[in-house]
Amino acid sequence: MKKQLFSLYLLFFCQVLYGQTDTSFFFTRVKQDSSKLKLNMDAVYNRPFLQMGKLPVSLGGYLEANSSYFSTDGISDGLSFQLPRLTMFMSASIRQRIKFMTEIEFEEGGREINIEFAALDLEFNPLFNLRGGVIMNPIGSFNQNHDGPKWEFVSRPVSSTTIIPSTWSNVGFGVFGKYSRKDWVWAYEAYLSNGFDDNIINNNQNRTWFPASKANGDRFEESFNGVPLKTVKMAVKHRKVAEIGLSWMGGVYNKFKDDGIILDKKRQLNFIALDINSTILKDTYLNGEWVWAYVDVPDTYIQQFGNRQQGGFLDIVQPIKKGKMLGWSESVLNVALRLEYADYNVGNFQELGLRIADHMYALVPAISFRPSAQTVIRANYRYERHTDLLRNPASQTAGFQFGFSTYF
Amino acid sequence: MNRRLLIFAIILEAILIVSCERITPRVPADDQILDGPIDGLSSAEKTRFLAGDVAFNDEIFTRETGLGSVFVATSCGSCHAGDGKGTLFTTLTRFGQTDETGNKFLHLGGPQLQNRAIPGYTPESIPAGATFSRFTPPSNTGLGFIELVSDEDILAMADPSDLDKDGISGVPNYGALPSFINALPNAIPKNGKYIHRFGKKAAAYSLLHQTVNAYSQDIGISSAFAPKDVYSGQEIDPEISNLTINNVVFYLQTLKAPIQRDQNDTQVQRGKQTFIDLGCQGCHKQTLKTSLSPIAALSNKTFHPYTDLLLHDMGSGLDDGYTEGSAKTSEWRTPPLWGLGLSPNSQGGQYFLMHDGRARSIEQAIQMHGGEAGASRDRFKKLAQGEQADLIKFLKSL
């Protein structure tokens, strides 16, 4: 009974939220320019903003809440409710061609507060802009385009949060630019930033684990080893065909020198990611990302810690009904499917000659209902298989997730 | 409009609730998995079991929590996955002792090789001139029962001068007790030394002894019981609480014993008779009993581990030239055979048997028996193929 009540409460809550934005007392919605071709890299600005009067400041944000029921090998911890994140953003046009934008995220009910993005953009030419501050490294597509309301599934893609540690932002600066002609647009981004530390091989996951570096708040103040992390992305899009992005992020993760004393050689890490999205067959939306990661792990770490990881996801979203539903005039009902995979240790055991497993895959059929483009109410089944390092019988997890995510 | 919303919500809920229980994975049968507590624990005991379970399986040590500086693995669970046996990948190496006079390489990192190190430290290597042996992790189920076999019962199975002339002698491993261990009231010491029973060479007295050594030697975690740092050899502050260690010991004590499968299968029953006929029971004793324990569920119980907890000379083929305690280099403690059929579930679908995982099947393991077990191995070789298959099927049912 409690389950039902809570879900109802969630539903009404979204309704109230939605209702509030309508009674725009002071704030008005900033009209989004839909004529321009938008890329994943534009996601930070491509959000619904509210503006107060004629002030040059726009505000926005989004909230996510969900409930889930999972069982692993038949053992369940029952139903639980989460508020994974509440994000606020604010942008200001300081002068012509000078913009500031910040995104602040409260995670897990406020236990964690992160500045995900806080950067100043200076435009010299559409092909040449400077950006500095806390930037989101443009690796893959999800890291920059991660707002909850844009996705039809309750959970974030596994490979994008555990191999690419989204949201992965760092202090740094760089350049970006765009060139468009007719139905084509081409864009690039290149940044230098602070980066990873050796927690990627010193963590409570007992494997190479990039997200472990996120716990190090010092990276907003100083680099762990003085070598900048380089991130470069290139994307092309054709209005009627697809957007394809290719990105690379590389750097050094260990402290090879301290106080002038050489401690170790420089140990590199490199990510290469491919992302693609397209609408085919009139209105079937495909969106995917694949990442390969390479790390120089010290020999003394044995193969418990992988020197190669790879993984990705593919989302297929099919609207099945559009138009007036339940009294909302522009609502959409979708069915969707996500396939995802993450291999945390690619290679063979030296001792055994056998392949190392340590991988997972998941299958997620979903339905989502959007009363408006800015709000999504979604429910999905989720089936996951995790195989341990030694390839012992996989543990199976399955269950349901239900929740909403909305811009406000 | 609210009514429609309500309908929408109700339909969604209905789908969710109906399907929750159905489309989720099933619990594996109790006899298919090694982990889980023994029956009959009180709720306070179950809580301790769970606390120990978390410390054993989930607590992964890092530099910040005391790992190393040199170590072999970062958690108990990474070698004892699912409480089952390990593989060559999780095998550890010990070196430096050839007879009962003790380890001659303690100053060079002996007895255990810590082959890994946190950044900035050099891992150990085997010093020149040291003999060594590799140990594959055994399963750690039902150990609470084994811990409670009385010294009297163990001595009753021993036959040091082979008085019954079956070619099988069997001796306990006698060792000195570390200062943090209190001998059990029913212990039967000899010249101030006590019967040890855990480990491949039976060189650990109790689960506390084994656990303290594992934290120190395998993970590099010092404790109030063993305060010396593995790297520097100096006493350092404890990196783990006594409470956690005691919880882990409690967890090991109350892990259930493996449950035999297919007991009524006729082939399994024939195989069991063959096992007896070949004389395997000379060492792999089917039934033992526990003495009194404060944990009611363990007290005065009979159980079926297929071991005598004694050391046997297994011949030159299994002699690595390394030993522990009073054992000879060719002597090994009879390993319990319970849970044998479930070994592949923790060995990546394969078998890695005998002390260093050198046997890749049960047949190979039997073929490698020598010394005191030579006669029963020869009898096994003479069996018709069908009889061998019966025996294997029986062993896999354990």
CSV table of N, CA and C in Angstrom, one decimal, chain B residues 155-225:
chain,number,residue,atom,x,y,z
B,155,LEU,N,43.3,-37.1,18.2
B,155,LEU,CA,44.3,-38.1,18.6
B,155,LEU,C,43.8,-39.5,18.4
B,156,ALA,N,42.5,-39.8,18.5
B,156,ALA,CA,42.0,-41.1,18.3
B,156,ALA,C,42.1,-41.6,16.9
B,157,MET,N,42.2,-40.6,15.9
B,157,MET,CA,42.3,-40.9,14.5
B,157,MET,C,43.8,-41.1,14.1
B,158,ALA,N,44.7,-40.5,14.9
B,158,ALA,CA,46.1,-40.5,14.6
B,158,ALA,C,46.6,-41.9,14.8
B,159,ASP,N,47.6,-42.3,14.0
B,159,ASP,CA,48.2,-43.6,14.1
B,159,ASP,C,49.7,-43.5,13.7
B,160,PRO,N,50.4,-42.7,14.5
B,160,PRO,CA,51.8,-42.3,14.1
B,160,PRO,C,52.7,-43.5,13.7
B,161,SER,N,52.6,-44.6,14.3
B,161,SER,CA,53.5,-45.7,13.9
B,161,SER,C,52.7,-46.8,13.2
B,162,ASP,N,51.6,-46.4,12.6
B,162,ASP,CA,50.8,-47.3,11.8
B,162,ASP,C,50.5,-48.7,12.4
B,163,LEU,N,50.0,-48.7,13.6
B,163,LEU,CA,49.7,-49.9,14.3
B,163,LEU,C,48.7,-50.8,13.6
B,164,ASP,N,47.8,-50.2,12.9
B,164,ASP,CA,46.8,-51.0,12.2
B,164,ASP,C,47.3,-51.5,10.8
B,165,LYS,N,48.5,-51.2,10.5
B,165,LYS,CA,49.2,-51.7,9.3
B,165,LYS,C,48.4,-51.5,8.0
B,166,ASP,N,47.7,-50.3,7.9
B,166,ASP,CA,47.0,-50.0,6.7
B,166,ASP,C,47.8,-49.0,5.8
B,167,GLY,N,49.0,-48.8,6.2
B,167,GLY,CA,49.9,-47.9,5.4
B,167,GLY,C,49.6,-46.4,5.6
B,168,ILE,N,48.6,-46.2,6.5
B,168,ILE,CA,48.3,-44.8,6.7
B,168,ILE,C,48.6,-44.4,8.2
B,169,SER,N,49.4,-43.4,8.4
B,169,SER,CA,49.7,-43.1,9.8
B,169,SER,C,48.9,-41.9,10.2
B,170,GLY,N,49.3,-40.7,9.9
B,170,GLY,CA,48.5,-39.6,10.3
B,170,GLY,C,49.0,-39.0,11.7
B,171,VAL,N,49.5,-37.8,11.6
B,171,VAL,CA,49.9,-37.2,12.9
B,171,VAL,C,49.4,-35.7,12.9
B,172,PRO,N,49.2,-35.2,14.2
B,172,PRO,CA,48.7,-33.8,14.3
B,172,PRO,C,49.9,-32.9,14.1
B,173,ASN,N,49.7,-31.7,13.7
B,173,ASN,CA,50.7,-30.7,13.7
B,173,ASN,C,50.7,-30.0,15.1
B,174,TYR,N,51.8,-30.1,15.8
B,174,TYR,CA,51.9,-29.5,17.1
B,174,TYR,C,52.7,-28.2,17.0
B,175,GLY,N,52.1,-27.1,17.6
B,175,GLY,CA,52.8,-25.8,17.5
B,175,GLY,C,52.6,-25.0,18.8
B,176,ALA,N,53.5,-24.0,18.9
B,176,ALA,CA,53.4,-23.1,20.1
B,176,ALA,C,52.2,-22.1,19.9
B,177,LEU,N,51.5,-21.8,20.9
B,177,LEU,CA,50.4,-20.8,20.8
B,177,LEU,C,50.9,-19.4,20.8
B,178,PRO,N,50.4,-18.6,19.9
B,178,PRO,CA,50.7,-17.1,20.0
B,178,PRO,C,50.1,-16.6,21.2
B,179,SER,N,50.7,-15.5,21.7
B,179,SER,CA,50.2,-14.9,23.0
B,179,SER,C,48.8,-14.6,23.1
B,180,PHE,N,48.2,-14.2,21.9
B,180,PHE,CA,46.8,-13.8,22.0
B,180,PHE,C,45.8,-14.9,22.0
B,181,ILE,N,46.2,-16.1,21.9
B,181,ILE,CA,45.3,-17.3,21.9
B,181,ILE,C,45.3,-18.0,23.3
B,182,ASN,N,44.1,-18.2,23.7
B,182,ASN,CA,44.0,-19.0,24.9
B,182,ASN,C,43.6,-20.5,24.5
B,183,ALA,N,44.3,-21.4,25.1
B,183,ALA,CA,44.0,-22.8,24.7
B,183,ALA,C,42.6,-23.2,25.2
B,184,LEU,N,42.0,-24.1,24.4
B,184,LEU,CA,40.6,-24.6,24.9
B,184,LEU,C,40.8,-25.4,26.1
B,185,PRO,N,39.8,-25.5,27.0
B,185,PRO,CA,39.9,-26.2,28.2
B,185,PRO,C,40.2,-27.7,27.9
B,186,ASN,N,39.6,-28.2,26.8
B,186,ASN,CA,39.8,-29.7,26.6
B,186,ASN,C,41.0,-30.0,25.7
B,187,ALA,N,41.9,-29.0,25.5
B,187,ALA,CA,43.1,-29.2,24.7
B,187,ALA,C,44.0,-30.2,25.4
B,188,ILE,N,44.7,-31.0,24.5
B,188,ILE,CA,45.7,-32.0,25.1
B,188,ILE,C,47.1,-31.6,24.5
B,189,PRO,N,47.8,-30.8,25.3
B,189,PRO,CA,49.1,-30.3,24.8
B,189,PRO,C,50.2,-31.4,25.0
B,190,LYS,N,51.3,-31.2,24.2
B,190,LYS,CA,52.4,-32.2,24.4
B,190,LYS,C,53.7,-31.3,24.4
B,191,ASN,N,54.4,-31.4,25.5
B,191,ASN,CA,55.6,-30.6,25.7
B,191,ASN,C,55.3,-29.1,25.5
B,192,GLY,N,54.2,-28.6,26.0
B,192,GLY,CA,53.8,-27.2,25.9
B,192,GLY,C,53.4,-26.8,24.5
B,193,LYS,N,53.3,-27.8,23.6
B,193,LYS,CA,52.8,-27.4,22.2
B,193,LYS,C,51.4,-28.0,22.0
B,194,TYR,N,50.6,-27.3,21.1
B,194,TYR,CA,49.2,-27.6,21.0
B,194,TYR,C,48.9,-28.1,19.6
B,195,ILE,N,47.8,-28.9,19.5
B,195,ILE,CA,47.4,-29.5,18.2
B,195,ILE,C,46.8,-28.3,17.3
B,196,HIS,N,47.4,-28.1,16.2
B,196,HIS,CA,46.9,-27.1,15.3
B,196,HIS,C,46.1,-27.8,14.2
B,197,ARG,N,45.2,-27.1,13.5
B,197,ARG,CA,44.3,-27.8,12.6
B,197,ARG,C,43.9,-27.0,11.3
B,198,PHE,N,44.1,-25.7,11.2
B,198,PHE,CA,43.7,-25.0,10.0
B,198,PHE,C,44.8,-24.8,9.1
B,199,GLY,N,44.5,-24.7,7.8
B,199,GLY,CA,45.6,-24.4,6.8
B,199,GLY,C,46.0,-25.7,6.2
B,200,LYS,N,46.7,-25.6,5.1
B,200,LYS,CA,47.2,-26.8,4.3
B,200,LYS,C,48.1,-27.7,5.1
B,201,LYS,N,48.9,-27.0,6.0
B,201,LYS,CA,49.8,-27.8,6.8
B,201,LYS,C,49.3,-27.9,8.2
B,202,ALA,N,48.1,-27.5,8.4
B,202,ALA,CA,47.5,-27.5,9.8
B,202,ALA,C,48.3,-26.7,10.7
B,203,ALA,N,48.7,-25.5,10.3
B,203,ALA,CA,49.7,-24.7,11.1
B,203,ALA,C,49.0,-23.6,11.9
B,204,ALA,N,47.6,-23.5,11.8
B,204,ALA,CA,46.9,-22.5,12.6
B,204,ALA,C,46.0,-23.2,13.6
B,205,TYR,N,46.1,-22.7,14.9
B,205,TYR,CA,45.4,-23.3,16.0
B,205,TYR,C,43.9,-23.2,15.9
B,206,SER,N,43.4,-21.9,15.6
B,206,SER,CA,42.0,-21.7,15.6
B,206,SER,C,41.6,-20.7,14.5
B,207,LEU,N,40.4,-20.4,14.4
B,207,LEU,CA,40.0,-19.4,13.4
B,207,LEU,C,40.4,-18.0,13.7
B,208,LEU,N,40.6,-17.7,15.0
B,208,LEU,CA,41.1,-16.4,15.4
B,208,LEU,C,42.6,-16.3,14.9
B,209,HIS,N,43.3,-17.4,15.2
B,209,HIS,CA,44.7,-17.4,14.7
B,209,HIS,C,44.9,-17.2,13.2
B,210,GLN,N,44.1,-18.0,12.5
B,210,GLN,CA,44.1,-17.9,11.0
B,210,GLN,C,43.7,-16.5,10.5
B,211,THR,N,42.7,-15.9,11.2
B,211,THR,CA,42.1,-14.6,10.7
B,211,THR,C,43.2,-13.5,11.0
B,212,VAL,N,43.7,-13.5,12.2
B,212,VAL,CA,44.7,-12.5,12.6
B,212,VAL,C,45.9,-12.6,11.6
B,213,ASN,N,46.4,-13.8,11.3
B,213,ASN,CA,47.5,-13.9,10.4
B,213,ASN,C,47.1,-13.5,9.0
B,214,ALA,N,45.8,-13.8,8.6
B,214,ALA,CA,45.4,-13.4,7.2
B,214,ALA,C,45.4,-11.8,7.1
B,215,TYR,N,44.9,-11.2,8.1
B,215,TYR,CA,44.8,-9.7,8.0
B,215,TYR,C,46.3,-9.2,7.9
B,216,SER,N,47.1,-9.7,8.7
B,216,SER,CA,48.5,-9.2,8.8
B,216,SER,C,49.3,-9.6,7.5
B,217,GLN,N,49.3,-10.9,7.2
B,217,GLN,CA,50.2,-11.4,6.1
B,217,GLN,C,49.6,-11.2,4.7
B,218,ASP,N,48.3,-11.3,4.6
B,218,ASP,CA,47.6,-11.3,3.3
B,218,ASP,C,47.3,-9.8,2.9
B,219,ILE,N,46.9,-9.0,3.9
B,219,ILE,CA,46.4,-7.7,3.5
B,219,ILE,C,47.3,-6.6,4.1
B,220,GLY,N,48.2,-7.0,5.0
B,220,GLY,CA,49.1,-5.9,5.6
B,220,GLY,C,48.3,-5.1,6.6
B,221,ILE,N,47.4,-5.7,7.3
B,221,ILE,CA,46.6,-4.9,8.3
B,221,ILE,C,47.0,-5.4,9.7
B,222,SER,N,47.6,-4.4,10.5
B,222,SER,CA,48.0,-4.8,11.8
B,222,SER,C,46.8,-4.7,12.8
B,223,SER,N,46.9,-5.5,13.8
B,223,SER,CA,45.8,-5.5,14.8
B,223,SER,C,46.4,-5.5,16.2
B,224,ALA,N,45.6,-5.3,17.2
B,224,ALA,CA,46.1,-5.4,18.6
B,224,ALA,C,46.7,-6.8,18.8
B,225,PHE,N,46.2,-7.8,18.1
B,225,PHE,CA,46.7,-9.2,18.3
B,225,PHE,C,48.1,-9.4,17.6
